Coordinates of C-alpha atoms and ligand atoms in Angstrom, one line a residue:
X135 CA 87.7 107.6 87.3
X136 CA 89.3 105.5 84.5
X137 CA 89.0 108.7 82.1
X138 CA 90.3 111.1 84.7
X139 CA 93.5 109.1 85.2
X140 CA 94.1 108.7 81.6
X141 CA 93.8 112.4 81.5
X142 CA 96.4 112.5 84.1
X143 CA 99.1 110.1 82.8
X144 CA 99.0 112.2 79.2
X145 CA 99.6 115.2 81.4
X146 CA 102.4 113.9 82.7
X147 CA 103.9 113.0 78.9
X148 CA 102.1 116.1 76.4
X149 CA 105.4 118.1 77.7
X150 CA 108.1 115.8 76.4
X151 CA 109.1 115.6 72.4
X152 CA 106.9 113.1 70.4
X153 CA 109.5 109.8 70.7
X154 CA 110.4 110.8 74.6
X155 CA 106.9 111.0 75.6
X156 CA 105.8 107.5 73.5
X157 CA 108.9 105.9 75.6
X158 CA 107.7 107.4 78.8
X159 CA 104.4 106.4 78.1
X160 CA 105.4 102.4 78.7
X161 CA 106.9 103.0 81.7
X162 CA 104.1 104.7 83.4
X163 CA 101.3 102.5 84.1
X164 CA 97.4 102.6 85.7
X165 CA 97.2 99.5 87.3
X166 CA 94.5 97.0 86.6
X167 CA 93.8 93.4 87.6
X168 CA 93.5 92.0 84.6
X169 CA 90.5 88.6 84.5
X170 CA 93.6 85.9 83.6
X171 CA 95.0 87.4 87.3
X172 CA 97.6 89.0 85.7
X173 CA 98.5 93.4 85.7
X174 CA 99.3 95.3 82.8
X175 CA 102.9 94.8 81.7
X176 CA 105.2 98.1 82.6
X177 CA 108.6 99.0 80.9
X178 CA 111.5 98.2 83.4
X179 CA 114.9 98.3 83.8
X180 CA 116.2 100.3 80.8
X181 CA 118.3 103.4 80.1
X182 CA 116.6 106.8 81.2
X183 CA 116.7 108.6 78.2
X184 CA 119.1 111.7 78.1
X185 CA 117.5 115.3 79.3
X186 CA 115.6 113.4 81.8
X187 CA 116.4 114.4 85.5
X188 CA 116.6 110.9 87.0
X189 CA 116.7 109.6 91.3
X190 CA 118.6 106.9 89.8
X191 CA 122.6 106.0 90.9
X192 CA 124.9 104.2 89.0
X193 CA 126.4 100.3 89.2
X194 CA 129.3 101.8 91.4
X195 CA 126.7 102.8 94.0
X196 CA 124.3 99.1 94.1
X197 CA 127.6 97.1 94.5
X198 CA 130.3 98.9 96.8
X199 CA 127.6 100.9 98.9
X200 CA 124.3 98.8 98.9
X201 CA 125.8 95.1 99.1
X202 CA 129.1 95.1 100.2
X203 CA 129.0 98.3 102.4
X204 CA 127.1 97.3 105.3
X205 CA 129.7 94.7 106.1
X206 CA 131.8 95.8 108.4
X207 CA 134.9 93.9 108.6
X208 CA 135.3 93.4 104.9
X209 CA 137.5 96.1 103.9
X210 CA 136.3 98.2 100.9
X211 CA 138.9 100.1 98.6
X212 CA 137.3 102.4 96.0
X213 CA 140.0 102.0 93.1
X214 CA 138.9 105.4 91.4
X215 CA 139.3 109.5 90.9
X216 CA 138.6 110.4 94.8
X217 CA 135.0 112.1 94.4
X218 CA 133.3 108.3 94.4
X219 CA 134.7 107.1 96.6
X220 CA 133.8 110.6 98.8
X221 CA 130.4 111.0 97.6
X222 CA 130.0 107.2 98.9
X223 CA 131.3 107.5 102.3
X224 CA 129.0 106.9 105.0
X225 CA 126.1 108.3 103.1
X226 CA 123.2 105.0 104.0
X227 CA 122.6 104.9 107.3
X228 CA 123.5 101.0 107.7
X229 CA 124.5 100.7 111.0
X230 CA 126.6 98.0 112.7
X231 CA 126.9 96.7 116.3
X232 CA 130.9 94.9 116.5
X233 CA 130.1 92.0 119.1
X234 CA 133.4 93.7 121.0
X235 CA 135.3 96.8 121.8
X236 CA 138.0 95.2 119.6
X237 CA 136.1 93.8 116.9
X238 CA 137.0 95.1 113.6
X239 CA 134.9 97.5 112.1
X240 CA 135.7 99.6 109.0
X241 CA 132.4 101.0 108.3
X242 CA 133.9 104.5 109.3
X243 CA 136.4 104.6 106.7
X244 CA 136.9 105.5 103.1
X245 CA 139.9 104.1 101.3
X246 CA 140.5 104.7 97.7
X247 CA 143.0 104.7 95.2
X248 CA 142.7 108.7 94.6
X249 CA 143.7 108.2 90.7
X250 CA 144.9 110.8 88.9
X251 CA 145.7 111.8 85.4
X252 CA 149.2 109.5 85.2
X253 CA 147.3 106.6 86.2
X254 CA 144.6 107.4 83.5
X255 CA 147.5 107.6 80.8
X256 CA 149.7 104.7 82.0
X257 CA 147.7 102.6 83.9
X258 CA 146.7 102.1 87.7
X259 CA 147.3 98.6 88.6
X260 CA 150.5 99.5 90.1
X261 CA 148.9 102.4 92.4
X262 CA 146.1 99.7 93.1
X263 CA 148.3 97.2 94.5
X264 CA 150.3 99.9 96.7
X265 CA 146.9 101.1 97.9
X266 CA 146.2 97.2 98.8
X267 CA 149.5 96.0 100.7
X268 CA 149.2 99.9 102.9
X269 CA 145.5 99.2 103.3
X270 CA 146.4 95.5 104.8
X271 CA 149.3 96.5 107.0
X272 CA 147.1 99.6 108.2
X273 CA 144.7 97.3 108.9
X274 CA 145.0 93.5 108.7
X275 CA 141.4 92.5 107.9
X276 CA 140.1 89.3 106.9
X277 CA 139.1 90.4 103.1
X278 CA 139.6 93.3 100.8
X279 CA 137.2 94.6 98.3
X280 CA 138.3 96.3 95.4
X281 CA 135.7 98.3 93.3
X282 CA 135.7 99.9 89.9
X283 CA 135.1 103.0 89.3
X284 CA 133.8 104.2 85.5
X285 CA 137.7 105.4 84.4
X286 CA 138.6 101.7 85.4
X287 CA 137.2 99.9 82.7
X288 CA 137.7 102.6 80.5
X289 CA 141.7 102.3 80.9
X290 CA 141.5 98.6 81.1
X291 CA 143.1 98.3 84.2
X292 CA 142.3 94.6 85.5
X293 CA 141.2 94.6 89.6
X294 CA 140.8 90.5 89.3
X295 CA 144.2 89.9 88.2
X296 CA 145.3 92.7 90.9
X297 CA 142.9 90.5 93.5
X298 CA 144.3 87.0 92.4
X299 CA 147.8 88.5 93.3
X300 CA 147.6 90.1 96.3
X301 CA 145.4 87.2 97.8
X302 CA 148.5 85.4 96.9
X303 CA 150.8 87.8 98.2
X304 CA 148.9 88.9 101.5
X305 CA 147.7 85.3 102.3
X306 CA 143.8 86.6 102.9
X307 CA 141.0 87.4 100.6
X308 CA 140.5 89.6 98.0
X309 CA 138.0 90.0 95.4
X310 CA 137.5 92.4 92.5
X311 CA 134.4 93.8 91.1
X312 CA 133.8 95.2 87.6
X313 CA 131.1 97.3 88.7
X314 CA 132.1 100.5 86.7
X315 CA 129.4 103.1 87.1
X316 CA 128.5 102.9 83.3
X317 CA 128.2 99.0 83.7
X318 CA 124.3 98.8 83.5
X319 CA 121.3 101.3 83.6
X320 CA 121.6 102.1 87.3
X321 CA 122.4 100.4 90.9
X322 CA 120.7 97.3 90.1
X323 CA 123.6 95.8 87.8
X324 CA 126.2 96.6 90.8
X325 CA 123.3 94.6 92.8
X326 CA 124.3 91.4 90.1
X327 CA 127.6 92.2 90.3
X328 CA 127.9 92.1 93.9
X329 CA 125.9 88.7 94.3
X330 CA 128.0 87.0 91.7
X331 CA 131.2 88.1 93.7
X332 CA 130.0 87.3 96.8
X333 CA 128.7 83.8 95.4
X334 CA 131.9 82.7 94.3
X335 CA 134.5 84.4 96.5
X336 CA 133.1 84.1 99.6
X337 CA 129.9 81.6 100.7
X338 CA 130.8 78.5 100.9
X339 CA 133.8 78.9 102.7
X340 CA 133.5 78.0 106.5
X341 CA 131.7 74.4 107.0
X342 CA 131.7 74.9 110.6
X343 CA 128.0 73.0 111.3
X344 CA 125.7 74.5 114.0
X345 CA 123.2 72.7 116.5
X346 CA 120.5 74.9 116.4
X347 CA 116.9 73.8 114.7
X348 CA 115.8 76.7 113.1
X349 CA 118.5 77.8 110.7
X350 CA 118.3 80.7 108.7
X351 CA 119.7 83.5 106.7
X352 CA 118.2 86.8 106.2
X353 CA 119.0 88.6 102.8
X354 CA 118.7 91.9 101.1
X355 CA 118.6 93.6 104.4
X356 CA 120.6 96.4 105.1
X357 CA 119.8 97.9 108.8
X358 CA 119.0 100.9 107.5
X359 CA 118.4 102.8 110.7
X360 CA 118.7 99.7 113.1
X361 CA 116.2 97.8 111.2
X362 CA 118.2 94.9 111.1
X363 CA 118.6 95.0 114.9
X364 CA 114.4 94.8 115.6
X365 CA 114.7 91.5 113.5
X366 CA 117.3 89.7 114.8
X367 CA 115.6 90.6 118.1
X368 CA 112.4 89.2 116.3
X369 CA 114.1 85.8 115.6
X370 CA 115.9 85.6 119.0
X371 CA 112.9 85.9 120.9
X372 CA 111.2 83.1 118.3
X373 CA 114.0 80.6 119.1
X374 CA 115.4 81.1 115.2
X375 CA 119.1 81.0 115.0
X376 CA 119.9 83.8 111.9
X377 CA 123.3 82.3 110.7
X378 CA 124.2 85.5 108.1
X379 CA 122.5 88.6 107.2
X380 CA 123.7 89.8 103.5
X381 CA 124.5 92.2 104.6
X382 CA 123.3 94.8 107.4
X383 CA 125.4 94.4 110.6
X384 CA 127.1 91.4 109.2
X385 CA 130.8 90.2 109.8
X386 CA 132.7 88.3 106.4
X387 CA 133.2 84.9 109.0
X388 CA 129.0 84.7 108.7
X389 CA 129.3 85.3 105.2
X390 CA 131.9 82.5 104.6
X391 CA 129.2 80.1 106.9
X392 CA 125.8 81.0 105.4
X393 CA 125.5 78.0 103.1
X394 CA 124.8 75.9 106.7
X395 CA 121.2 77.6 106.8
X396 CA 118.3 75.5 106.0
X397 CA 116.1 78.4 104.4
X398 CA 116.7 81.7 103.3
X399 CA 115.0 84.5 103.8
X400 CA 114.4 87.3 101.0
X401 CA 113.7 90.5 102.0
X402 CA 114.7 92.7 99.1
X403 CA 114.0 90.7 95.9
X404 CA 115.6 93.5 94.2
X405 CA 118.9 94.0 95.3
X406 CA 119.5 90.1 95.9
X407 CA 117.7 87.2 94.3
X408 CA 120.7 86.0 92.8
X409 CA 122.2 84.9 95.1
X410 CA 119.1 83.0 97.0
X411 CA 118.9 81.3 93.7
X412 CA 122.1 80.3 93.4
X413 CA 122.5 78.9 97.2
X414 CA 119.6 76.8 96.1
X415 CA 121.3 75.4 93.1
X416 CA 124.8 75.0 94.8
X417 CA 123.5 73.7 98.2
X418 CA 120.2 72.8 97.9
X419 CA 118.7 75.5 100.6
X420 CA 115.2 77.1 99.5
X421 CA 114.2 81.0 100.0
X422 CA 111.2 82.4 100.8
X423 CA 110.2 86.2 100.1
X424 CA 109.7 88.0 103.7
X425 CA 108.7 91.7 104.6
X426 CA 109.1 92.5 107.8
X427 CA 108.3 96.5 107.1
X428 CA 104.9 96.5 108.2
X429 CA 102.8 94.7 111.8
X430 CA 100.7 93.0 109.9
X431 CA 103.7 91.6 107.1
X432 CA 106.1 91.0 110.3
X433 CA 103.6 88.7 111.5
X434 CA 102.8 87.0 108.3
X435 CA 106.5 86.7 107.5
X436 CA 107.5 84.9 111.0
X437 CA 104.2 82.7 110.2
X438 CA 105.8 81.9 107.0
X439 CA 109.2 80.4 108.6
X440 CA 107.0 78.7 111.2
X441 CA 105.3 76.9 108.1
X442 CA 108.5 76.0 106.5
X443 CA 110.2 74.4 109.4
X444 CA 107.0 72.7 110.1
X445 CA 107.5 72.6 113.9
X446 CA 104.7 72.7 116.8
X447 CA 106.9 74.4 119.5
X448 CA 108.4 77.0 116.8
X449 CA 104.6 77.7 115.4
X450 CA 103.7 78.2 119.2
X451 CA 106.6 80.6 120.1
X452 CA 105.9 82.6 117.3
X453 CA 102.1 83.2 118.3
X454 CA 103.2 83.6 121.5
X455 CA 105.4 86.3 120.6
X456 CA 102.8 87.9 118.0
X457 CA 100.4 88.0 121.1
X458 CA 103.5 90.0 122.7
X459 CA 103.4 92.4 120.3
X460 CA 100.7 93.5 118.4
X461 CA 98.6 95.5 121.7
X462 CA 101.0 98.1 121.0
X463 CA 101.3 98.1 118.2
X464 CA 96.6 98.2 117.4
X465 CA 97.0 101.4 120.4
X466 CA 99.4 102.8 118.2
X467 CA 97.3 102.5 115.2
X468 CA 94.0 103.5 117.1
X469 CA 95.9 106.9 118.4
X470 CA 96.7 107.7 114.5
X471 CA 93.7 106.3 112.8
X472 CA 91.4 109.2 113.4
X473 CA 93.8 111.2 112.2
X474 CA 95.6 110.0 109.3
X475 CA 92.6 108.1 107.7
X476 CA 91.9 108.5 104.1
X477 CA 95.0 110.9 103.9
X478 CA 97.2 109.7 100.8
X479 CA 100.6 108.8 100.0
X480 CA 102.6 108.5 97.0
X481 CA 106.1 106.4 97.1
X482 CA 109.4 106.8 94.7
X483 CA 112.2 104.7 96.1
X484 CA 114.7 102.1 95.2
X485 CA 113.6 98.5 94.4
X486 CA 111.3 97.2 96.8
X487 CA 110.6 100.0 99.3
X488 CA 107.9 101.5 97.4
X489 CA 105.7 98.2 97.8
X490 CA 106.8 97.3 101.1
X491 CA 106.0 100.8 102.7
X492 CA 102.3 100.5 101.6
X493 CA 101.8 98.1 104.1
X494 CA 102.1 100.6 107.3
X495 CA 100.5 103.1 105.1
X496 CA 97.7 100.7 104.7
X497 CA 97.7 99.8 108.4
X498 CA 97.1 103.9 109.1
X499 CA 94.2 103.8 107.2
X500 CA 96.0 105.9 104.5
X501 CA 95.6 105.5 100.4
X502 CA 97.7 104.9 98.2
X503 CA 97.2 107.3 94.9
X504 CA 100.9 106.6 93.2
X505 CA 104.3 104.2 93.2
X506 CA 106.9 103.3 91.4
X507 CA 110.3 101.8 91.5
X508 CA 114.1 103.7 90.5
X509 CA 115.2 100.6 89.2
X510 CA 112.9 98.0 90.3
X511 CA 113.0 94.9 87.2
X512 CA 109.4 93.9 85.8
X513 CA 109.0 90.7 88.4
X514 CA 109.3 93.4 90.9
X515 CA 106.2 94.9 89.8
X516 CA 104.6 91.8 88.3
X517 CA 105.8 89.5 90.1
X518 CA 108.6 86.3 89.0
X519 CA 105.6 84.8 87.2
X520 CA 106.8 87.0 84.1
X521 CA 110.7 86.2 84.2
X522 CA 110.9 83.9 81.5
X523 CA 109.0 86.4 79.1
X524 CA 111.6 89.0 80.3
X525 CA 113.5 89.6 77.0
X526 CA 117.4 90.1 77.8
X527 CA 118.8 93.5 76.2
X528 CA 122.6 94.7 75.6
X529 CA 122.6 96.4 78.8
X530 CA 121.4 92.9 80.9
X531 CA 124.0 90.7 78.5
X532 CA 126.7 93.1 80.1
X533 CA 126.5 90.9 83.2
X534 CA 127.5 88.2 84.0
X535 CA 125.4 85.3 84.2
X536 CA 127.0 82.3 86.6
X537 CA 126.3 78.9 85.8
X538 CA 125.6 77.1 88.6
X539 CA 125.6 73.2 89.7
X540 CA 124.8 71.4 92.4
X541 CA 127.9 71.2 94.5
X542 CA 129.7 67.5 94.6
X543 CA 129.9 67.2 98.1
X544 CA 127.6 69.8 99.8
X545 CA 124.5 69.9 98.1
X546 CA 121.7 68.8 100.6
X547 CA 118.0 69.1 99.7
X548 CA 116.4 70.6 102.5
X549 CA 113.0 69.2 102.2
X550 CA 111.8 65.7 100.2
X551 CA 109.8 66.1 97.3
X552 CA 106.6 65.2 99.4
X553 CA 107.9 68.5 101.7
X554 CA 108.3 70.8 98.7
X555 CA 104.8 69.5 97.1
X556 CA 103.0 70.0 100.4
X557 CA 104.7 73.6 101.3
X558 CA 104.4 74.6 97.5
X559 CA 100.8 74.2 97.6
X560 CA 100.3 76.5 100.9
X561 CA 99.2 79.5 99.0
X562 CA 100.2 82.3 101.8
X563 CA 103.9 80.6 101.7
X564 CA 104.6 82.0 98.5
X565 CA 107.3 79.2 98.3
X566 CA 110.3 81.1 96.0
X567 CA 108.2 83.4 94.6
X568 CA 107.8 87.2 94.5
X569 CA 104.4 88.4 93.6
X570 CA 105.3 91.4 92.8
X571 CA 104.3 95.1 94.2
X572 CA 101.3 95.6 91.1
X573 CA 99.1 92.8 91.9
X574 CA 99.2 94.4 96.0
X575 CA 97.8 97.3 94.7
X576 CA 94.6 98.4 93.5
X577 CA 93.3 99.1 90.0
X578 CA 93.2 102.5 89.3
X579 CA 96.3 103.7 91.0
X580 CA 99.1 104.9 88.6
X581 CA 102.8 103.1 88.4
X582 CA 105.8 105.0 87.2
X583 CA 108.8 103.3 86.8
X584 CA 112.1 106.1 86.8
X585 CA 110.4 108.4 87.3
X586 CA 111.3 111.9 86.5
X587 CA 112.1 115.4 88.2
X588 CA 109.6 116.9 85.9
X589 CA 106.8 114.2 86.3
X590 CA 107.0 114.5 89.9
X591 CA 106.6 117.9 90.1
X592 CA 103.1 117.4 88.0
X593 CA 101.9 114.6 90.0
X594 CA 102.4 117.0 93.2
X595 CA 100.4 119.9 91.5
X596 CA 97.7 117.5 90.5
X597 CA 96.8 115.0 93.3
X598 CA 98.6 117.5 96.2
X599 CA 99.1 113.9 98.3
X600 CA 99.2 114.2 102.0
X601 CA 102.8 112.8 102.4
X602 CA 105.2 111.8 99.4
X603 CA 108.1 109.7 100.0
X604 CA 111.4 109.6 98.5
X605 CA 115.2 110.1 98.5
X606 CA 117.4 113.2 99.5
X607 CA 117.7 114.4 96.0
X608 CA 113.2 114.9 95.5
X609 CA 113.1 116.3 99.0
X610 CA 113.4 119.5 98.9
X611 CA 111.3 120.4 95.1
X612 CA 108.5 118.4 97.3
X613 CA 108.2 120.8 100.4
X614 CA 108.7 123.3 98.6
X615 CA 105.6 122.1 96.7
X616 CA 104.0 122.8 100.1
X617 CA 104.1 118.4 100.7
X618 CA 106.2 117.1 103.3
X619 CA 108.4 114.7 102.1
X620 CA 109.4 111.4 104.0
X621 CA 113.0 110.4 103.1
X622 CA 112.2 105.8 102.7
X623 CA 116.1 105.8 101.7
X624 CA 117.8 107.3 105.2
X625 CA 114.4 107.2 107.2
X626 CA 115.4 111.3 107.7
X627 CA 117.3 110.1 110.9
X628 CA 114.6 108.1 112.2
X629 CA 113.8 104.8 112.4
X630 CA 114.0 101.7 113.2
X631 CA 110.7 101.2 111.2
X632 CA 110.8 97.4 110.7
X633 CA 109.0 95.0 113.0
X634 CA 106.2 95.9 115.6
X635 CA 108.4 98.5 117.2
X636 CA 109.3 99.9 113.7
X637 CA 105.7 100.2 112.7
X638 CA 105.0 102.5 115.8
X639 CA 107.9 104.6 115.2
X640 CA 106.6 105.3 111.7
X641 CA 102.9 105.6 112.5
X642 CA 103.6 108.8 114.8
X643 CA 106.0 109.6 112.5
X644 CA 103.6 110.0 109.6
X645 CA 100.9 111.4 112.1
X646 CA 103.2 114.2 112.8
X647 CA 104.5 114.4 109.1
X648 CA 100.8 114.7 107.6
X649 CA 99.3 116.8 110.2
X650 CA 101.3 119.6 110.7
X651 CA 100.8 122.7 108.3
X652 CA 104.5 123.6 108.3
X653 CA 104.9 123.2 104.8
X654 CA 101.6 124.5 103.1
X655 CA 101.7 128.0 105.5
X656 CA 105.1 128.7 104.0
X657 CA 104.7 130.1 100.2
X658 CA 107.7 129.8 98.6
X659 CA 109.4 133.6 97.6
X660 CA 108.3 133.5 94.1
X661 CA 104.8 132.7 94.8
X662 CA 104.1 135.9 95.7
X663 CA 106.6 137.8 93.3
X664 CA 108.1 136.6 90.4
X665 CA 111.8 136.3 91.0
X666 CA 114.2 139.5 89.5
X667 CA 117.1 138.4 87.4
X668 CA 119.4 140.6 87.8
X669 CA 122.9 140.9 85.8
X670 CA 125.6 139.5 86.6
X671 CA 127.9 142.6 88.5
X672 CA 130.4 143.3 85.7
X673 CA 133.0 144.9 87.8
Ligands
CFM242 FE1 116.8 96.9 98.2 FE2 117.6 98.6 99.9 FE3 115.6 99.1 98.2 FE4 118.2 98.7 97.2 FE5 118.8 101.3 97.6 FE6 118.2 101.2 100.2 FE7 116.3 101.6 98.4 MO1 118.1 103.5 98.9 S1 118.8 97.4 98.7 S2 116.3 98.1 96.5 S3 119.6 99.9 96.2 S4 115.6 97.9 99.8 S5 119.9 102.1 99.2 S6 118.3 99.6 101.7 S7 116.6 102.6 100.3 S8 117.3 102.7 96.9 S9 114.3 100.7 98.1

């Protein structure tokens, strides 16, 4: 078996030049639990090397459309040529639910600065601040967002002094990012960006206390097709009061208040660690990593908050509302089982997708044969154990790094150091700590981090998995490959999949996806003739 895969990872490499295929080599990976309990190390988070047909996106895309985005009373304006701020207009499906008819809610539109060639020569600050005062008489939100688009910080033109004024000037928020397309190796440095921005623009801003016990805040979660909606329903039925969810469905006002929470919930490591570690440095609130993509993780997950808070009645609600759930849930799975059983997946997406889907894969009885992150960091495969042997580079220097303190007046330790010794050593708690998507999976299986058009396109002819999952931009090579391919990005307009209702959406899902023929009883024209290349009509 060992051999075989070895075989298989050089054919995915033989094709590239020498020094292409030696760098591609470290970031593809067979995984192995190692005896000291560690995995293999993988190469993470650096450039795709040019030629290389990447799923990746840029800084641009992980800060305006991943973090800020979702939020739909913060007004976003895309200071930029107009295609990216187009190309990012309503293109993730995070959805929002204004408590009223006359909420505000901006999710719908796309503002940007259009720029053209005369702000390129002399500058766009001027058009920026235009685009700013029309955008808050239009509109009259709360906060602006300004975002930087790659000719941006080529010109030099300065969004943070254009925020600091017009904040004056307007008399509400606004915050700049520098989260140029070009700024770091793909969406995850406009991730950073956006955390730092949000850290120091906008928590911390509303003290207003609240009564409730349970207080939390639920990060890196997007509502990707309603997602966020099965959760809150989770904790409202558990007696948990969510105070902010960064930032699927959320409102700036939650935003401002989220530092009241007592714990915070981490459901993509990737796209928001920073700031859970920097609310526990400023206020003194702890995290906890949580999936709720998955029955089984759902369950553990509530468990988890039932063990932090330490609370009989809280412990016995959530049981109570596991006991709820999960018949449903086990029909659901003994309907599919017979039929999806030993069928396998493979699973290229984002930064903490591929390892959180296995679980309902898992759950179906299905293998796993192959994942890998787009821009996923080595604790995201590893696990945060290997952070401090993390070496920086140029490209992770090019962002900034707060330092944080403990804040004079509001810092509050959640829990004694008696608490934090006795929840640090329950082992399922996982107490601040990401373990990381290699050591869930099982030795043999092969890791590829960015990985490419081409290498895709191998791995398909080789294994032929029952379902491969991925992004628009893979879907279509994949079926045509005879594979149906399940979009984990936009859910293909399905969903919810989170929770216990989410995992039986995506169980028939899958049961449909990997049981109909459809895409193997259609050859693809030039399977059966090679295609005719004609000339071009020279008329
Ligand atoms: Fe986090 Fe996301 Fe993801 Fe991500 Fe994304 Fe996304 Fe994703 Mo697409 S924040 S890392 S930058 S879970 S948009 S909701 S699906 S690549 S795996």
């Amino acid at each position: 078996m060992e051999d075989n895969i070895t075989t298989i990872k050089s054919e995915l490499t033989k094709i590239y030049p020498t020094k292409v295929g030696r760098r591609r080599a470290e970031q593809i990976v067979i995984n192995q639990h190692l005896p000291d309990g560690s995995v293999p190390e993988i190469k993470a988070n650096v450039r795709t090397l040019p030629g290389i047909i990447t799923q990746r996106g840029c800084t641009y895309a992980g800060c305006k459309g991943v973090v800020i985005g979702p939020s739909r009373d913060i007004l976003s304006i895309t200071h930029g040529p107009i295609g990216c701020g187009f190309y990012s207009w309503l293109t993730r499906r995070n959805q929002t639910h204004p408590p009223t008819e006359d909420s505000p809610n901006f999710i719908n539109y796309c503002l940007s600065t259009d720029m053209q060639e005369q702000q390129i020569v002399f500058g766009g600050e001027k058009k920026l601040k235009a685009a700013v005062r029309e955008a808050f008489q239009l509109f009259h939100p709360k906060a602006i967002a300004i975002f930087s688009t790659c000719p941006v910080g080529l010109i030099g033109d300065d969004v943070h002094a254009v925020s600091r004024a017009m904040k004056e000037e307007l008399g509400i928020n606004v915050f700049g990012f520098s989260c140029e397309g070009y700024r770091g190796v793909s969406q995850s440095a406009g991730h950073h960006i956006a955390n730092n921005a949000l850290f120091k623009n906008v928590i911390g801003l509303d003290d207003t206390p609240h009564e409730e016990k349970f207080k939390i805040n639920l990060l890196g979660e997007y509502n990707i097709g309603g997602d966020g909606f099965v959760i809150d329903e989770l904790f409202r039925r558990c007696g948990i009061k969510r105070i902010a969810t960064f930032s699927g469905n959320s409102d700036y006002q939650s935003m401002t208040n989220a530092h009241t929470a007592d714990l915070n919930l981490v459901m993509c490591h990737r796209s928001i660690n920073y700031v859970a570690e920097m609310m526990e440095k400023k206020f003194g609130i702890p995290w906890i990593k949580v999936n709720f993509i998955g029955a089984d993780s759902t369950s553990k997950s509530l468990r988890k908050i039932g063990e932090y808070f330490d609370d009989a009645d809280l412990k016995k609600q959530i049981e109570k509302v596991i006991a709820e759930e999960m018949p449903a849930v086990e029909e659901a799975r003994n309907d599919v089982r017979p039929r999806c059983e030993g069928k396998t997946a493979m699973l290229f997406v984002g930064g903490s997708r591929a390892h959180h889907y296995q679980v309902l894969f898992k759950e179906m009885g299905m293998k796993i044969i192959a994942a890998g992150y787009e821009f996923g960091h080595r604790d995201d495969y590893e696990g945060r154990k290997v952070l401090p042997s993390i070496k920086a580079d140029a490209d992770s220097r090019n962002i900034e790094q707060l330092e944080v303190v403990p804040d004079a007046t509001r810092y509050r330790p959640r829990k004694n150091a008696d608490e934090t010794a006795k929840l640090t050593a329950i082992p399922d708690l996982e107490m601040e700590d990401y373990v990381g998507m290699m050591p869930e999976m099982n030795d043999g299986e092969l890791v590829i981090d960015d990985i490419s058009e081409y290498e895709t396109e191998r791995l398909l002819e080789i294994y032929k998995p029952s379902i491969f999952c991925a992004g628009i931009k893979e879907k279509f090579a994949v079926q045509k490959a005879g594979i149906p391919c399940k979009q984990l990005h936009s859910y293909d307009y399905g969903g919810p999949y989170a929770g216990y209702q989410g995992a039986i959406n995506f169980y028939h899902e899958i049961d449909r996806m990997v049981n109909i023929k459809a895409w193997s009883l259609i050859p693809a024209p030039w399977q059966s003739s090679p295609p005719e290349i004609k000339a071009a009509a020279a008329d």
